[in-house]
Short mmCIF file of N, CA and C in Angstrom, two decimals:
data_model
loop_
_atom_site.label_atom_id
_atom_site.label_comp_id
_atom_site.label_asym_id
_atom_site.label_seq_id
_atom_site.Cartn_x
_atom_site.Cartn_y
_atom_site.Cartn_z
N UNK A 1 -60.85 32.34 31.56
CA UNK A 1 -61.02 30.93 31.76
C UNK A 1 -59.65 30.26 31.67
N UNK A 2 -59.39 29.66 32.58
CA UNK A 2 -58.04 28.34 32.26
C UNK A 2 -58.25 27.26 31.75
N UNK A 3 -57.15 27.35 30.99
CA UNK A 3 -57.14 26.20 29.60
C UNK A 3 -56.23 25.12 30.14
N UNK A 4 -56.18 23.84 29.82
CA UNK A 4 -55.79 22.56 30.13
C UNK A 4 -54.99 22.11 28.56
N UNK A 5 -53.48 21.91 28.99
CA UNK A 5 -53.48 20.53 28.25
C UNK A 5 -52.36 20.00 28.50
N UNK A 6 -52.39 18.56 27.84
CA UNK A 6 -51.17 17.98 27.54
C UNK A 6 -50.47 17.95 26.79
N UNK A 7 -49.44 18.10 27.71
CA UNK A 7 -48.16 18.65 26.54
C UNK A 7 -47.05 17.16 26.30
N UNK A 8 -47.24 15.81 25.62
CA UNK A 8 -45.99 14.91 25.76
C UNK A 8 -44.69 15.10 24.59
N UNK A 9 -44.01 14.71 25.69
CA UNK A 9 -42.32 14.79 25.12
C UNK A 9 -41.75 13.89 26.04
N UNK A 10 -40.33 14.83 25.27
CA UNK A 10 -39.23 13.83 26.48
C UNK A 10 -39.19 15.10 27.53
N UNK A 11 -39.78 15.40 28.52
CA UNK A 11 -39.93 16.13 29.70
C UNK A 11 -38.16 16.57 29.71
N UNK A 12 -37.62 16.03 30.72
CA UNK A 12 -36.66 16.33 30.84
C UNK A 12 -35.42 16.86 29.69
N UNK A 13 -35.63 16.72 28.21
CA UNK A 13 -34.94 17.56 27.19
C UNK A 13 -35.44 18.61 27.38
N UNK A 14 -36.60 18.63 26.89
CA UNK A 14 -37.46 20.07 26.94
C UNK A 14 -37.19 20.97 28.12
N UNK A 15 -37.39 20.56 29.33
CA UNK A 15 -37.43 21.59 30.88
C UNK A 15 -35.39 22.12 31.09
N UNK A 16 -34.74 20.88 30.40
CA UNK A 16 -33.62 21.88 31.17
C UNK A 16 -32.44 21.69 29.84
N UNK A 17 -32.89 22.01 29.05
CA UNK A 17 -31.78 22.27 27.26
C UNK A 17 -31.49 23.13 27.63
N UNK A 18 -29.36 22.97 27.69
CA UNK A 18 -29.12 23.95 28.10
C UNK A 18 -28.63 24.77 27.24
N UNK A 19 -28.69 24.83 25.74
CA UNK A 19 -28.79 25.62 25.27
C UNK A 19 -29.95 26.96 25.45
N UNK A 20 -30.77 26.71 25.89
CA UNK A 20 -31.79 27.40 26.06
C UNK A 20 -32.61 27.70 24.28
N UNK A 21 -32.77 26.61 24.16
CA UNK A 21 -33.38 26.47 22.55
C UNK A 21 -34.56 26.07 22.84
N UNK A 22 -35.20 26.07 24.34
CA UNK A 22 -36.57 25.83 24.49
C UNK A 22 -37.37 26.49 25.01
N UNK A 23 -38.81 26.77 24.96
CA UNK A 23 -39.02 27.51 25.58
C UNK A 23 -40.87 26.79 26.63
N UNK A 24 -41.15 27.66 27.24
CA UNK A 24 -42.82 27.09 27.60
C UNK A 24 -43.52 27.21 26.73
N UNK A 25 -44.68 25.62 26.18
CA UNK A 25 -45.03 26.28 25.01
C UNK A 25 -46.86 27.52 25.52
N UNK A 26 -46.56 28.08 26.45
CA UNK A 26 -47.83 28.54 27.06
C UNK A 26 -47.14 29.98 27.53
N UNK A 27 -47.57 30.89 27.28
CA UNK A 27 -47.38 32.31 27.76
C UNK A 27 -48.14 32.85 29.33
N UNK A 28 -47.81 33.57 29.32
CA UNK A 28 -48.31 34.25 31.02
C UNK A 28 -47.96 32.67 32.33
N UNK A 29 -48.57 33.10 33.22
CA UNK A 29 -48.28 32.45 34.65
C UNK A 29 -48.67 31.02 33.85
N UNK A 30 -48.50 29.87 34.59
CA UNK A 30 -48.42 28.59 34.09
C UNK A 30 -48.94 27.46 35.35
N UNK A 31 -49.20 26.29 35.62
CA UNK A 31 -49.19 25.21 36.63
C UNK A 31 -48.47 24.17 36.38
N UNK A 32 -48.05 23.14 36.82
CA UNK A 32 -47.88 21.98 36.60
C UNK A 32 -48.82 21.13 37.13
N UNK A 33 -49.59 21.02 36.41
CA UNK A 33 -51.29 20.38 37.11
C UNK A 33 -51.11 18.61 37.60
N UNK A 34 -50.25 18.18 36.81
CA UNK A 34 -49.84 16.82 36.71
C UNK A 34 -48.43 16.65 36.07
N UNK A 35 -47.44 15.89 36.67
CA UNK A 35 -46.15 15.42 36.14
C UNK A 35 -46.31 14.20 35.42
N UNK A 36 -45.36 13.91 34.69
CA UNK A 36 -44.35 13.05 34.05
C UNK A 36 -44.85 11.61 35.13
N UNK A 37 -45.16 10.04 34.79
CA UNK A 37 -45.40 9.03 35.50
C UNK A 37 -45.05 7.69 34.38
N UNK A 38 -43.47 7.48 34.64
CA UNK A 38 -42.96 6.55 34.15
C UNK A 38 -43.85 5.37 34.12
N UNK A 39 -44.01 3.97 32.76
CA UNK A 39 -44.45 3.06 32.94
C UNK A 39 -43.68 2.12 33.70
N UNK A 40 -44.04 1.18 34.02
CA UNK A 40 -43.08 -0.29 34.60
C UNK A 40 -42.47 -0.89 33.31
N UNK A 41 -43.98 -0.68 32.22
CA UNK A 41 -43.10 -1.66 31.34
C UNK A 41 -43.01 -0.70 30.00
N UNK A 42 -42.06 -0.32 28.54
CA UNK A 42 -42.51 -0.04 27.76
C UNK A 42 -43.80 0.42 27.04
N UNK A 43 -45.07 -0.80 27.70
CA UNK A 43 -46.20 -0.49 27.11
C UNK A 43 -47.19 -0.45 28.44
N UNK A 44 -46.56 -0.24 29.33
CA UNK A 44 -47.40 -0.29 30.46
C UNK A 44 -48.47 1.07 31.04
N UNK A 45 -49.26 0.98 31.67
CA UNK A 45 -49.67 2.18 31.95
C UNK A 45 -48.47 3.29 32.76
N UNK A 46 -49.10 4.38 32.39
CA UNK A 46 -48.07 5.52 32.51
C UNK A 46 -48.60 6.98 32.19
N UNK A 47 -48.19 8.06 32.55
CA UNK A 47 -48.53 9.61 31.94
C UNK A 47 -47.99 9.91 31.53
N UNK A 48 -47.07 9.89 29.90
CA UNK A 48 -46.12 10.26 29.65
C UNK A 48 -46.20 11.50 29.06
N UNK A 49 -46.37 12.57 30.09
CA UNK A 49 -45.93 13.40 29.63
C UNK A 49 -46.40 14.26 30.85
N UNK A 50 -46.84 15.57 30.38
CA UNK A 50 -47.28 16.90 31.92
C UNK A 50 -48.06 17.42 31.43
N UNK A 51 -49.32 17.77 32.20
CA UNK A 51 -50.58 18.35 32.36
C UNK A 51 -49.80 20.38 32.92
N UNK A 52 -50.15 20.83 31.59
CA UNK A 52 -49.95 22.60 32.06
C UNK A 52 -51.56 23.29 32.03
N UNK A 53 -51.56 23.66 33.14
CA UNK A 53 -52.82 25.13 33.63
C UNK A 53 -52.26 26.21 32.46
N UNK A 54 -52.94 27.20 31.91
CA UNK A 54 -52.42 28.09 31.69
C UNK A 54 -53.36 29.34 31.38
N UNK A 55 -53.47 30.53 31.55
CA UNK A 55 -54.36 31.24 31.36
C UNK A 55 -55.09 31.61 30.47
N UNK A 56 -54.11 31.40 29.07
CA UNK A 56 -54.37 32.01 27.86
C UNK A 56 -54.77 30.96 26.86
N UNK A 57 -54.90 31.22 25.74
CA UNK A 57 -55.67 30.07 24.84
C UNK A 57 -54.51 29.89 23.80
N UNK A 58 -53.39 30.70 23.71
CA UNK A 58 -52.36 30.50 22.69
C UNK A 58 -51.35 29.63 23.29
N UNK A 59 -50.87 28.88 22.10
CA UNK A 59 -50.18 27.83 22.31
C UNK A 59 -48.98 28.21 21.13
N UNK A 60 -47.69 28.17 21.87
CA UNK A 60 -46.68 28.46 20.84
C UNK A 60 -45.37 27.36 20.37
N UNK A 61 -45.47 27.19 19.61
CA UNK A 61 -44.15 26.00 19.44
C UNK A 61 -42.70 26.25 20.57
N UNK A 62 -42.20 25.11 21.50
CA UNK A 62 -41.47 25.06 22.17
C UNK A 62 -39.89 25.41 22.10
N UNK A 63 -39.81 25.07 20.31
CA UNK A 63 -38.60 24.86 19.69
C UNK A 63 -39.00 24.97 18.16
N UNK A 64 -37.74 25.28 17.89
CA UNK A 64 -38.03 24.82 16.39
C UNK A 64 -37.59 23.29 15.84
N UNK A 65 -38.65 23.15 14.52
CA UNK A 65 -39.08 21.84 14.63
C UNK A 65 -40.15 22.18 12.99
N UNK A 66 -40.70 20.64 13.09
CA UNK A 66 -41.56 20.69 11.74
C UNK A 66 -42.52 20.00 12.21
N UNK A 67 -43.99 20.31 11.94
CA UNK A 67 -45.16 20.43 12.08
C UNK A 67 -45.18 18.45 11.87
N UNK A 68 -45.59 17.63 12.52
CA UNK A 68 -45.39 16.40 12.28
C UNK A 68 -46.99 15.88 12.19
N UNK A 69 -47.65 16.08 12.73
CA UNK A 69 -49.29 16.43 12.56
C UNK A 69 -50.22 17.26 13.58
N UNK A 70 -51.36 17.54 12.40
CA UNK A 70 -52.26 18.24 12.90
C UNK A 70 -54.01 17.68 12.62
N UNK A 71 -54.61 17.46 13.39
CA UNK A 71 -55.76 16.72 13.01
C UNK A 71 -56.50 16.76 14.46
N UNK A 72 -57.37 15.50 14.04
CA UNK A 72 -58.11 14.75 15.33
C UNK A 72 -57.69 13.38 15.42
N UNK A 73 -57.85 13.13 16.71
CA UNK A 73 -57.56 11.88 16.99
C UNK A 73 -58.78 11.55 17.87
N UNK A 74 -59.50 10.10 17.74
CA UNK A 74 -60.77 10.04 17.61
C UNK A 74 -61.65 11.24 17.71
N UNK A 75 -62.00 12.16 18.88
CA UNK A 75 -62.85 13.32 18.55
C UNK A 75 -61.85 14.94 19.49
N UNK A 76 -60.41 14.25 19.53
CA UNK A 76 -59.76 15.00 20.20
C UNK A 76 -58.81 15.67 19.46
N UNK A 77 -59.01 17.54 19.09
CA UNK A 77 -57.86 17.59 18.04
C UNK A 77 -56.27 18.10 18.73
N UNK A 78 -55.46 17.47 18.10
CA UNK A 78 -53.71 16.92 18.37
C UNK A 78 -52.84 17.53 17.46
N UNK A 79 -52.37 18.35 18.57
CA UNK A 79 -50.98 19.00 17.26
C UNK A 79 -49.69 18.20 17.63
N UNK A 80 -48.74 17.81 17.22
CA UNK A 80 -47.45 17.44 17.32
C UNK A 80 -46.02 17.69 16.40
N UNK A 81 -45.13 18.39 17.02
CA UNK A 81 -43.95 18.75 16.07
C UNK A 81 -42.91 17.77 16.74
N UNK A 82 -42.04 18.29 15.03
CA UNK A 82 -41.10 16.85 15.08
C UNK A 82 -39.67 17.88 15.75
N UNK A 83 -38.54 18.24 16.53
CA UNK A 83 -38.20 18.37 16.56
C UNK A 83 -36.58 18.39 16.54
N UNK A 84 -36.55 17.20 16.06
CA UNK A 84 -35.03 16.75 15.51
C UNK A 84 -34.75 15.55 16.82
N UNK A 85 -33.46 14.73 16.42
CA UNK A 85 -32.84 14.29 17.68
C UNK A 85 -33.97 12.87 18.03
N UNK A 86 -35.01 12.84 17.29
CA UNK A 86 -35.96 11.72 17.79
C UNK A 86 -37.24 12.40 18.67
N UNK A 87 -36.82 13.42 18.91
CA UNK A 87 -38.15 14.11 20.13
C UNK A 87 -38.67 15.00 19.25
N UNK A 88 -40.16 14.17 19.76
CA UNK A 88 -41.73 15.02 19.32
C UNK A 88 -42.36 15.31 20.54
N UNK A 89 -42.66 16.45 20.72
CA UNK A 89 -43.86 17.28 21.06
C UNK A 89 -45.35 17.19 20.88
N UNK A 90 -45.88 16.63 21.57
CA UNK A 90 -47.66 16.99 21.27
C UNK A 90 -48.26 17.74 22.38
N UNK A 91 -49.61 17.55 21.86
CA UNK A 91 -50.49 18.92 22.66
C UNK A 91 -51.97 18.67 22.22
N UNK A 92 -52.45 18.35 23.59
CA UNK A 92 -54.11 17.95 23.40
C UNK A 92 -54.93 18.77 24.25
N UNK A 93 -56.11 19.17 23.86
CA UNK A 93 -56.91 19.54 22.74
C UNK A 93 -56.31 20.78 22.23
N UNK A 94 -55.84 20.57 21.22
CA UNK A 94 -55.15 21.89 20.87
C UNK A 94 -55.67 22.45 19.16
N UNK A 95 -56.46 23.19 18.65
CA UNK A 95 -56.93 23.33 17.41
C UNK A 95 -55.77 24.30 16.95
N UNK A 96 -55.05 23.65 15.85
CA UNK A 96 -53.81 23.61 15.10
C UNK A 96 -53.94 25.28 14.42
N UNK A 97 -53.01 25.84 14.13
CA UNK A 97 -52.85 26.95 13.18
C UNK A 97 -51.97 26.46 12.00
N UNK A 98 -51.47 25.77 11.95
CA UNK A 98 -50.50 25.00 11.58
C UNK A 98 -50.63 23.70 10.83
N UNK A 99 -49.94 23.27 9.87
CA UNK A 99 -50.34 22.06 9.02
C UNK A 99 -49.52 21.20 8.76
N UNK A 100 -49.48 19.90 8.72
CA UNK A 100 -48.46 18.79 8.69
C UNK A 100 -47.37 19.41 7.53
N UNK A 101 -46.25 19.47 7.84
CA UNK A 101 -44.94 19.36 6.88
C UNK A 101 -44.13 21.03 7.59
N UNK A 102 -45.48 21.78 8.14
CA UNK A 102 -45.05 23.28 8.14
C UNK A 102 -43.80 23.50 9.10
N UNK A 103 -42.75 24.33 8.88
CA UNK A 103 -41.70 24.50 9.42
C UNK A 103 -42.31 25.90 10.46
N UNK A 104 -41.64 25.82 11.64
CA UNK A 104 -41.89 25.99 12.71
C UNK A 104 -40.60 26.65 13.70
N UNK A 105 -40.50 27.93 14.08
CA UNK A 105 -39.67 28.53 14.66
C UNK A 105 -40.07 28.63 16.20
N UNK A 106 -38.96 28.65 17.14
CA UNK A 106 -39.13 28.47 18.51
C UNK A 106 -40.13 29.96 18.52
N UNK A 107 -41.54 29.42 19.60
CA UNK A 107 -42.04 30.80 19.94
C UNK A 107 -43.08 31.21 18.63
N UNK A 108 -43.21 30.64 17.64
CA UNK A 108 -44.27 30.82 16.75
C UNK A 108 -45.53 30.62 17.40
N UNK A 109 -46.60 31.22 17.06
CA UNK A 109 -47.83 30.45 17.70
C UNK A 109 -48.54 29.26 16.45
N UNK A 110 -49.04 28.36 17.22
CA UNK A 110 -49.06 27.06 16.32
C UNK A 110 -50.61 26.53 16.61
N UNK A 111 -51.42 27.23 17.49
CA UNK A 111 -52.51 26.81 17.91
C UNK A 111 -53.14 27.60 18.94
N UNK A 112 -54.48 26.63 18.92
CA UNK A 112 -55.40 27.45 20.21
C UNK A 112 -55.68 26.26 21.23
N UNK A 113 -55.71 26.48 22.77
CA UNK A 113 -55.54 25.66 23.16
C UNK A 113 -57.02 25.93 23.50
N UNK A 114 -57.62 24.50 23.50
CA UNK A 114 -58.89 24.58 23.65
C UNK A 114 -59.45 23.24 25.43
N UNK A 115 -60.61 24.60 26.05
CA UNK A 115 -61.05 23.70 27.44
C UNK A 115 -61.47 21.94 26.58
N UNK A 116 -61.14 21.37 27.77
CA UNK A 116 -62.04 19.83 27.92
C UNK A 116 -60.90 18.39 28.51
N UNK A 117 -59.35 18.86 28.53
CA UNK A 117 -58.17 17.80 28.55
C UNK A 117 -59.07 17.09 29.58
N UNK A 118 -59.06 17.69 30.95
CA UNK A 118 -59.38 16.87 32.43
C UNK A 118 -59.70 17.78 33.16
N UNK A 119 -60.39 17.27 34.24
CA UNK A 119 -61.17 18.16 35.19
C UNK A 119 -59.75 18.83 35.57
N UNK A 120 -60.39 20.81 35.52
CA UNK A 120 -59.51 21.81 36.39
C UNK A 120 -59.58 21.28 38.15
#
């Protein structure tokens, strides 16, 4: 089965650090189901962030970073790491392995990514 989610950040840190201190946080073949859709205004409507296809149900931290939360948000559960520099990472529906404060190495697995983001 292919799993759905959203992954928000700052897109463009994440896709081309050229340190190479980042990685996909999704293993095997991948999609870009939906891009990045700037608002007009600060609070305006917008997608901030990218919709990834991916085959598998593991979800691995992008970078290293610290576990910034893990929960639900109204009935949707949300992982997000803090990764230094001002940029956080989240990931919806994603059921956490992982717990607010936990330190986090690039490539750890941090969750299960679970069906329901948006229609495949």
């Amino acid at each position: 089965m292919l799993r759905l989610i959203a992954l928000v950040a700052l897109v463009a840190v994440v896709l081309s650090a050229p340190d190479g201190g980042w990685r996909w946080p999704v293993d095997d073949s991948r999609a870009l189901v939906r891009g990045y859709v700037a608002p007009a205004t600060p609070y305006g409507a917008g997608h901030r962030g990218i919709d990834i296809r991916a085959p598998s149900g593991v979800l691995r931290s992008p970078a290293d970073g610290v576990v910034h939360f893990a929960g639900y948000v109204v009935d949707r559960p949300v992982l997000s790491i803090r990764h230094g520099a001002g940029v956080i990472s989240g990931y919806e529906p994603v059921t956490a392995s992982v717990s607010a404060g936990d330190v986090v190495q690039r490539g750890d697995v941090v969750g299960t990514i679970e069906p329901g983001h948006c229609a495949d």
